[in-house]
Amino acid sequence: MATVTLKNLKKSFGPTDVIHGIDMDIADGEFVVIVGPSGCGKSTLLRMVAGLETVTSGEVQIDGRVVNNEEPMDRDIAMVFQNYALYPHMSVFDNMAYGLKIAKVPKPEIADRVATAAKLLQLEPYLQRKPRELSGGQRQRVAMGRAIVRKPAVFLFDEPLSNLDAKLRVQMRLEIKQLQRELGVTSLYVTHDQVEAMTLADRMIVMNAGVADQIGAPLDVYANPATEFVAGFIGSPPTNFIDAALIGGGGGGGGRIGIRPEHVRLTDQGQLEAVVGYAEALGAETLIHLRAKDGGQITVRQDAGQPIPHEGQTCALDWDTAQVMRFDANGMRQ
Amino acid sequence: MSERNGMVEKRGGGLWLTHLGLIIGVAFIFFPIWLAFVASTVDQQEIVRPPMPLLPGDQLIENYTKALTSGVNAPVAAMLLNSLIMAMGIAIGKIAISLLSAFAIVYFRFPGRKLFFWLIFLTLMLPVEVRIVPTFEVIANFGMLNSYSGLILPLIASATATFLFRQFFMTVPDELAEAARVDGAKPMRFFIDILLPMSRTNIAALFVILFIYGWNQYLWPLLITTDPSMNTIVMGIKQMFPSGDDIADWPVIMATSILAMVPPVIVVVGMQKLFIRGLVESEK
């Protein structure tokens, strides 16, 4: 159990700045998800906390102790890697026990801890198998088990679910969340999948090009995105952006407004006209993609019961002014 | 796999024809070895009187006993032992050194890393024969003539093996090294616990190749061993030919040749399974 503090954390590879200064306090037992598109520096950030990358400037503190120059093993962390990084020649038991063996934990205790973790993760029947004899989901569990047996102060997850198929991903997502609740270990979790971020996080960091655009609880971030990037990245389908000038009364300045697909209605008379491109009926809801006069794409999400317009039909779009998010020319929320 | 005979299945006449071709090929290659074996089982008179016998004679035990215990210059048993020590020393030493140097080159960032790699690579282009005079000079000055270390050390560095292990290590995912680091393994611990077991098939394949390489060394042992008791078997065979008008003891020489072949064959057959796996499969 521990807190993690990042103070003006920066990283550059040679002349290239990758992370431009991140500040954050992570409370004891909190589940924080770092989310962003690929190349935004989220993995680098995690690896700096892990000690696998050096810190260019700033501080990483674990439980109030500056760990910038400590080796990963001295930081009291455990990490789950994207490709699991299981030792191929060792059995599941040995994979989980390896860190403890190095730490010279007495043998009976190793056996005990591995048995507990295996029970928790339903890996008991597989302890003597080699990783290649396991399915993807089971390998993922072994990687988790390897982290759990160490009883670390902080769990670090580097896109642990991206190698699994969609169904298993949903299932493992729930299991990870449940496990973290049970163990109450502070966790940092990197993903590019905003659904994973929304469902897992107590708080999330939305990263964009090496900057933390917003840090907050998932629903707050969804309801109140701080920047145009966050509004566009969090939520699926993404927020519609419309030039303020197009709907009049924008006040000039080249800003845009953002409006979530579920807040747009198709009506006879509205604030904007658009031509229906195509509709995706997903069962419970229907996504209608339209093209505005200036060529901008607009998506409307409506319940399945409502009528679906034909392709090529011109519709009027309407929304409540209260739902509108205004962004200035630099993408900042006004 | 075992039920299918490769990509193209042949039946009937074609199958027999293929086998016939292969059998002829094998017989063609095997015949000289057979002749050597036959020659090692008959006595001197039968060999020098044409035509050469094609069936084994009755002198097998006598000839082999004579070769093993007394030989011509030195007993073959001693030469076999010398060869074994040299071949094992070269194979094990080469593997140990190239594993370590490949580990250093792949996993550590140190100044001149590229330079060292290319220096090692460069030695690929210099076989023993090219650098034999300076090497001899060095070994002679160290007083290593007629010694096992003199036989082994100059041949122990191996660019090929270093290169092979480097290529293998580069296929090992970085995350594995990172996971070991998070688990608290220091570099040598990672090397011994993770990298070595993962390279065991490569090591086996290399061992076979290098053992035979060491066993078949001819020129170098010929140069630095003047004492017959330090002769290795491959050069020993040559030494058995009389220099003047003496009569060569062909049955004993042939018995020695056959004996010289046995250890490499044992190594190849014994490690065949690992050997092939090491060449074909890269374990992920």
PDB file of C-alpha atoms in Angstrom, chain B residues 91-276:
ATOM      1  CA  ALA B  91      33.576 -26.485 -27.947  1.00  0.00           C
ATOM      2  CA  ILE B  92      32.831 -25.577 -24.332  1.00  0.00           C
ATOM      3  CA  GLY B  93      35.232 -22.636 -24.289  1.00  0.00           C
ATOM      4  CA  LYS B  94      33.904 -21.214 -27.529  1.00  0.00           C
ATOM      5  CA  ILE B  95      30.314 -21.512 -26.345  1.00  0.00           C
ATOM      6  CA  ALA B  96      31.055 -19.928 -22.964  1.00  0.00           C
ATOM      7  CA  ILE B  97      32.982 -17.030 -24.428  1.00  0.00           C
ATOM      8  CA  SER B  98      30.626 -16.339 -27.281  1.00  0.00           C
ATOM      9  CA  LEU B  99      27.579 -16.505 -24.999  1.00  0.00           C
ATOM     10  CA  LEU B 100      29.132 -13.942 -22.715  1.00  0.00           C
ATOM     11  CA  SER B 101      30.317 -11.641 -25.467  1.00  0.00           C
ATOM     12  CA  ALA B 102      26.960 -11.827 -27.226  1.00  0.00           C
ATOM     13  CA  PHE B 103      25.278 -11.034 -23.898  1.00  0.00           C
ATOM     14  CA  ALA B 104      27.511  -8.007 -23.472  1.00  0.00           C
ATOM     15  CA  ILE B 105      26.957  -6.773 -26.997  1.00  0.00           C
ATOM     16  CA  VAL B 106      23.191  -7.169 -26.971  1.00  0.00           C
ATOM     17  CA  TYR B 107      22.251  -6.145 -23.437  1.00  0.00           C
ATOM     18  CA  PHE B 108      24.779  -3.533 -22.374  1.00  0.00           C
ATOM     19  CA  ARG B 109      25.326  -0.089 -23.736  1.00  0.00           C
ATOM     20  CA  PHE B 110      29.010   0.673 -23.378  1.00  0.00           C
ATOM     21  CA  PRO B 111      31.325   2.950 -25.316  1.00  0.00           C
ATOM     22  CA  GLY B 112      32.687   1.240 -28.375  1.00  0.00           C
ATOM     23  CA  ARG B 113      30.011  -1.433 -28.436  1.00  0.00           C
ATOM     24  CA  LYS B 114      29.660  -1.239 -32.203  1.00  0.00           C
ATOM     25  CA  LEU B 115      33.428  -1.211 -32.590  1.00  0.00           C
ATOM     26  CA  PHE B 116      33.812  -4.366 -30.533  1.00  0.00           C
ATOM     27  CA  PHE B 117      31.095  -6.091 -32.450  1.00  0.00           C
ATOM     28  CA  TRP B 118      32.772  -5.315 -35.739  1.00  0.00           C
ATOM     29  CA  LEU B 119      36.153  -6.337 -34.380  1.00  0.00           C
ATOM     30  CA  ILE B 120      34.706  -9.700 -33.461  1.00  0.00           C
ATOM     31  CA  PHE B 121      33.003  -9.880 -36.813  1.00  0.00           C
ATOM     32  CA  LEU B 122      36.263  -9.092 -38.558  1.00  0.00           C
ATOM     33  CA  THR B 123      37.967 -12.137 -37.075  1.00  0.00           C
ATOM     34  CA  LEU B 124      35.469 -14.228 -39.034  1.00  0.00           C
ATOM     35  CA  MET B 125      37.513 -13.351 -42.074  1.00  0.00           C
ATOM     36  CA  LEU B 126      40.761 -14.576 -40.576  1.00  0.00           C
ATOM     37  CA  PRO B 127      40.964 -18.371 -40.335  1.00  0.00           C
ATOM     38  CA  VAL B 128      43.634 -20.034 -38.215  1.00  0.00           C
ATOM     39  CA  GLU B 129      45.844 -20.612 -41.232  1.00  0.00           C
ATOM     40  CA  VAL B 130      46.190 -16.900 -41.978  1.00  0.00           C
ATOM     41  CA  ARG B 131      47.306 -15.917 -38.506  1.00  0.00           C
ATOM     42  CA  ILE B 132      49.180 -19.107 -37.771  1.00  0.00           C
ATOM     43  CA  VAL B 133      52.686 -17.639 -37.699  1.00  0.00           C
ATOM     44  CA  PRO B 134      52.030 -14.853 -35.184  1.00  0.00           C
ATOM     45  CA  THR B 135      49.827 -17.158 -33.137  1.00  0.00           C
ATOM     46  CA  PHE B 136      52.574 -19.751 -33.014  1.00  0.00           C
ATOM     47  CA  GLU B 137      55.002 -17.079 -31.912  1.00  0.00           C
ATOM     48  CA  VAL B 138      52.733 -15.998 -29.088  1.00  0.00           C
ATOM     49  CA  ILE B 139      52.037 -19.520 -27.888  1.00  0.00           C
ATOM     50  CA  ALA B 140      55.700 -20.467 -28.082  1.00  0.00           C
ATOM     51  CA  ASN B 141      56.662 -17.424 -26.004  1.00  0.00           C
ATOM     52  CA  PHE B 142      54.060 -18.382 -23.427  1.00  0.00           C
ATOM     53  CA  GLY B 143      55.698 -21.797 -23.251  1.00  0.00           C
ATOM     54  CA  MET B 144      52.499 -23.514 -24.246  1.00  0.00           C
ATOM     55  CA  LEU B 145      53.947 -25.844 -26.857  1.00  0.00           C
ATOM     56  CA  ASN B 146      52.995 -29.453 -26.225  1.00  0.00           C
ATOM     57  CA  SER B 147      50.244 -28.526 -23.807  1.00  0.00           C
ATOM     58  CA  TYR B 148      46.467 -28.686 -23.787  1.00  0.00           C
ATOM     59  CA  SER B 149      46.141 -24.945 -23.237  1.00  0.00           C
ATOM     60  CA  GLY B 150      48.325 -24.391 -26.293  1.00  0.00           C
ATOM     61  CA  LEU B 151      46.056 -26.651 -28.293  1.00  0.00           C
ATOM     62  CA  ILE B 152      42.843 -25.059 -27.096  1.00  0.00           C
ATOM     63  CA  LEU B 153      43.323 -21.343 -26.372  1.00  0.00           C
ATOM     64  CA  PRO B 154      44.240 -20.000 -29.826  1.00  0.00           C
ATOM     65  CA  LEU B 155      41.147 -21.614 -31.323  1.00  0.00           C
ATOM     66  CA  ILE B 156      38.722 -20.637 -28.614  1.00  0.00           C
ATOM     67  CA  ALA B 157      37.469 -17.240 -29.813  1.00  0.00           C
ATOM     68  CA  SER B 158      34.600 -17.615 -32.211  1.00  0.00           C
ATOM     69  CA  ALA B 159      32.984 -14.889 -34.223  1.00  0.00           C
ATOM     70  CA  THR B 160      30.493 -17.307 -35.726  1.00  0.00           C
ATOM     71  CA  ALA B 161      29.141 -18.444 -32.390  1.00  0.00           C
ATOM     72  CA  THR B 162      29.091 -14.897 -31.022  1.00  0.00           C
ATOM     73  CA  PHE B 163      27.182 -13.807 -34.073  1.00  0.00           C
ATOM     74  CA  LEU B 164      24.715 -16.663 -33.757  1.00  0.00           C
ATOM     75  CA  PHE B 165      24.006 -15.959 -30.102  1.00  0.00           C
ATOM     76  CA  ARG B 166      23.728 -12.261 -30.811  1.00  0.00           C
ATOM     77  CA  GLN B 167      21.060 -12.953 -33.394  1.00  0.00           C
ATOM     78  CA  PHE B 168      19.244 -15.241 -30.973  1.00  0.00           C
ATOM     79  CA  PHE B 169      19.390 -12.787 -28.082  1.00  0.00           C
ATOM     80  CA  MET B 170      17.998 -10.068 -30.285  1.00  0.00           C
ATOM     81  CA  THR B 171      14.884 -12.169 -30.888  1.00  0.00           C
ATOM     82  CA  VAL B 172      14.288 -12.460 -27.144  1.00  0.00           C
ATOM     83  CA  PRO B 173      11.645  -9.838 -26.316  1.00  0.00           C
ATOM     84  CA  ASP B 174      12.926  -6.846 -24.323  1.00  0.00           C
ATOM     85  CA  GLU B 175      10.033  -7.259 -21.918  1.00  0.00           C
ATOM     86  CA  LEU B 176      11.615 -10.466 -20.661  1.00  0.00           C
ATOM     87  CA  ALA B 177      14.709  -8.604 -19.539  1.00  0.00           C
ATOM     88  CA  GLU B 178      12.492  -5.918 -18.045  1.00  0.00           C
ATOM     89  CA  ALA B 179      10.322  -8.442 -16.241  1.00  0.00           C
ATOM     90  CA  ALA B 180      13.468  -9.985 -14.789  1.00  0.00           C
ATOM     91  CA  ARG B 181      14.621  -6.556 -13.724  1.00  0.00           C
ATOM     92  CA  VAL B 182      11.319  -5.903 -11.991  1.00  0.00           C
ATOM     93  CA  ASP B 183      11.628  -9.338 -10.403  1.00  0.00           C
ATOM     94  CA  GLY B 184      14.955  -8.193  -9.023  1.00  0.00           C
ATOM     95  CA  ALA B 185      17.328 -10.240 -11.166  1.00  0.00           C
ATOM     96  CA  LYS B 186      20.765  -8.716 -11.617  1.00  0.00           C
ATOM     97  CA  PRO B 187      22.247  -9.005 -15.128  1.00  0.00           C
ATOM     98  CA  MET B 188      24.225 -12.205 -14.501  1.00  0.00           C
ATOM     99  CA  ARG B 189      21.263 -13.763 -12.745  1.00  0.00           C
ATOM    100  CA  PHE B 190      19.100 -12.960 -15.772  1.00  0.00           C
ATOM    101  CA  PHE B 191      21.775 -14.451 -17.998  1.00  0.00           C
ATOM    102  CA  ILE B 192      21.992 -17.688 -16.042  1.00  0.00           C
ATOM    103  CA  ASP B 193      18.340 -18.142 -15.112  1.00  0.00           C
ATOM    104  CA  ILE B 194      16.618 -16.921 -18.240  1.00  0.00           C
ATOM    105  CA  LEU B 195      18.893 -16.551 -21.243  1.00  0.00           C
ATOM    106  CA  LEU B 196      20.918 -19.750 -20.820  1.00  0.00           C
ATOM    107  CA  PRO B 197      17.946 -22.109 -20.514  1.00  0.00           C
ATOM    108  CA  MET B 198      16.282 -20.364 -23.427  1.00  0.00           C
ATOM    109  CA  SER B 199      19.344 -20.868 -25.630  1.00  0.00           C
ATOM    110  CA  ARG B 200      19.866 -24.524 -24.775  1.00  0.00           C
ATOM    111  CA  THR B 201      18.866 -25.813 -28.207  1.00  0.00           C
ATOM    112  CA  ASN B 202      21.173 -23.304 -29.871  1.00  0.00           C
ATOM    113  CA  ILE B 203      23.927 -24.340 -27.490  1.00  0.00           C
ATOM    114  CA  ALA B 204      23.413 -27.993 -28.352  1.00  0.00           C
ATOM    115  CA  ALA B 205      23.516 -27.316 -32.074  1.00  0.00           C
ATOM    116  CA  LEU B 206      26.643 -25.255 -31.704  1.00  0.00           C
ATOM    117  CA  PHE B 207      28.255 -27.845 -29.487  1.00  0.00           C
ATOM    118  CA  VAL B 208      27.922 -30.476 -32.202  1.00  0.00           C
ATOM    119  CA  ILE B 209      29.377 -28.207 -34.854  1.00  0.00           C
ATOM    120  CA  LEU B 210      32.190 -26.938 -32.662  1.00  0.00           C
ATOM    121  CA  PHE B 211      33.077 -30.356 -31.305  1.00  0.00           C
ATOM    122  CA  ILE B 212      33.594 -31.626 -34.822  1.00  0.00           C
ATOM    123  CA  TYR B 213      35.492 -28.462 -35.698  1.00  0.00           C
ATOM    124  CA  GLY B 214      37.808 -29.033 -32.744  1.00  0.00           C
ATOM    125  CA  TRP B 215      38.139 -32.726 -33.411  1.00  0.00           C
ATOM    126  CA  ASN B 216      39.103 -32.197 -37.028  1.00  0.00           C
ATOM    127  CA  GLN B 217      41.801 -29.587 -36.326  1.00  0.00           C
ATOM    128  CA  TYR B 218      44.883 -30.674 -38.199  1.00  0.00           C
ATOM    129  CA  LEU B 219      47.317 -27.905 -38.954  1.00  0.00           C
ATOM    130  CA  TRP B 220      47.466 -26.306 -35.519  1.00  0.00           C
ATOM    131  CA  PRO B 221      48.120 -29.490 -33.493  1.00  0.00           C
ATOM    132  CA  LEU B 222      50.658 -30.521 -36.121  1.00  0.00           C
ATOM    133  CA  LEU B 223      52.563 -27.299 -35.509  1.00  0.00           C
ATOM    134  CA  ILE B 224      52.630 -27.105 -31.755  1.00  0.00           C
ATOM    135  CA  THR B 225      52.813 -30.721 -30.634  1.00  0.00           C
ATOM    136  CA  THR B 226      56.222 -32.214 -31.184  1.00  0.00           C
ATOM    137  CA  ASP B 227      55.908 -34.735 -28.389  1.00  0.00           C
ATOM    138  CA  PRO B 228      54.069 -37.844 -29.720  1.00  0.00           C
ATOM    139  CA  SER B 229      52.265 -38.191 -26.401  1.00  0.00           C
ATOM    140  CA  MET B 230      50.498 -34.883 -27.126  1.00  0.00           C
ATOM    141  CA  ASN B 231      49.467 -35.804 -30.679  1.00  0.00           C
ATOM    142  CA  THR B 232      45.809 -35.575 -31.533  1.00  0.00           C
ATOM    143  CA  ILE B 233      44.234 -38.357 -33.487  1.00  0.00           C
ATOM    144  CA  VAL B 234      43.548 -36.543 -36.751  1.00  0.00           C
ATOM    145  CA  MET B 235      47.161 -35.410 -37.145  1.00  0.00           C
ATOM    146  CA  GLY B 236      48.293 -38.684 -35.591  1.00  0.00           C
ATOM    147  CA  ILE B 237      46.961 -40.606 -38.554  1.00  0.00           C
ATOM    148  CA  LYS B 238      49.161 -38.622 -40.868  1.00  0.00           C
ATOM    149  CA  GLN B 239      52.116 -39.124 -38.555  1.00  0.00           C
ATOM    150  CA  MET B 240      51.661 -42.842 -38.908  1.00  0.00           C
ATOM    151  CA  PHE B 241      52.741 -42.811 -42.512  1.00  0.00           C
ATOM    152  CA  PRO B 242      56.380 -43.790 -42.638  1.00  0.00           C
ATOM    153  CA  SER B 243      58.649 -41.129 -44.006  1.00  0.00           C
ATOM    154  CA  GLY B 244      61.295 -43.290 -45.608  1.00  0.00           C
ATOM    155  CA  ASP B 245      61.169 -46.696 -47.207  1.00  0.00           C
ATOM    156  CA  ASP B 246      59.440 -48.302 -44.247  1.00  0.00           C
ATOM    157  CA  ILE B 247      56.282 -50.194 -44.885  1.00  0.00           C
ATOM    158  CA  ALA B 248      53.108 -48.539 -43.725  1.00  0.00           C
ATOM    159  CA  ASP B 249      51.153 -50.623 -41.252  1.00  0.00           C
ATOM    160  CA  TRP B 250      47.876 -50.204 -43.142  1.00  0.00           C
ATOM    161  CA  PRO B 251      45.591 -52.295 -40.925  1.00  0.00           C
ATOM    162  CA  VAL B 252      46.581 -50.268 -37.862  1.00  0.00           C
ATOM    163  CA  ILE B 253      46.303 -46.973 -39.727  1.00  0.00           C
ATOM    164  CA  MET B 254      42.843 -47.931 -40.959  1.00  0.00           C
ATOM    165  CA  ALA B 255      41.801 -49.027 -37.484  1.00  0.00           C
ATOM    166  CA  THR B 256      42.959 -45.643 -36.217  1.00  0.00           C
ATOM    167  CA  SER B 257      40.904 -43.871 -38.903  1.00  0.00           C
ATOM    168  CA  ILE B 258      37.799 -45.784 -37.914  1.00  0.00           C
ATOM    169  CA  LEU B 259      38.457 -45.049 -34.250  1.00  0.00           C
ATOM    170  CA  ALA B 260      38.945 -41.360 -35.049  1.00  0.00           C
ATOM    171  CA  MET B 261      35.492 -41.297 -36.562  1.00  0.00           C
ATOM    172  CA  VAL B 262      33.682 -42.820 -33.626  1.00  0.00           C
ATOM    173  CA  PRO B 263      33.500 -39.880 -31.157  1.00  0.00           C
ATOM    174  CA  PRO B 264      32.118 -37.317 -33.649  1.00  0.00           C
ATOM    175  CA  VAL B 265      29.568 -39.874 -34.777  1.00  0.00           C
ATOM    176  CA  ILE B 266      28.544 -40.506 -31.175  1.00  0.00           C
ATOM    177  CA  VAL B 267      28.181 -36.765 -30.570  1.00  0.00           C
ATOM    178  CA  VAL B 268      26.137 -36.227 -33.720  1.00  0.00           C
ATOM    179  CA  VAL B 269      23.860 -39.202 -33.168  1.00  0.00           C
ATOM    180  CA  GLY B 270      23.470 -38.560 -29.471  1.00  0.00           C
ATOM    181  CA  MET B 271      22.588 -34.911 -29.896  1.00  0.00           C
ATOM    182  CA  GLN B 272      20.727 -35.211 -33.158  1.00  0.00           C
ATOM    183  CA  LYS B 273      17.346 -34.366 -31.752  1.00  0.00           C
ATOM    184  CA  LEU B 274      18.538 -31.256 -29.928  1.00  0.00           C
ATOM    185  CA  PHE B 275      20.749 -30.345 -32.868  1.00  0.00           C
ATOM    186  CA  ILE B 276      17.925 -30.294 -35.371  1.00  0.00           C
TER     187      ILE B 276
END
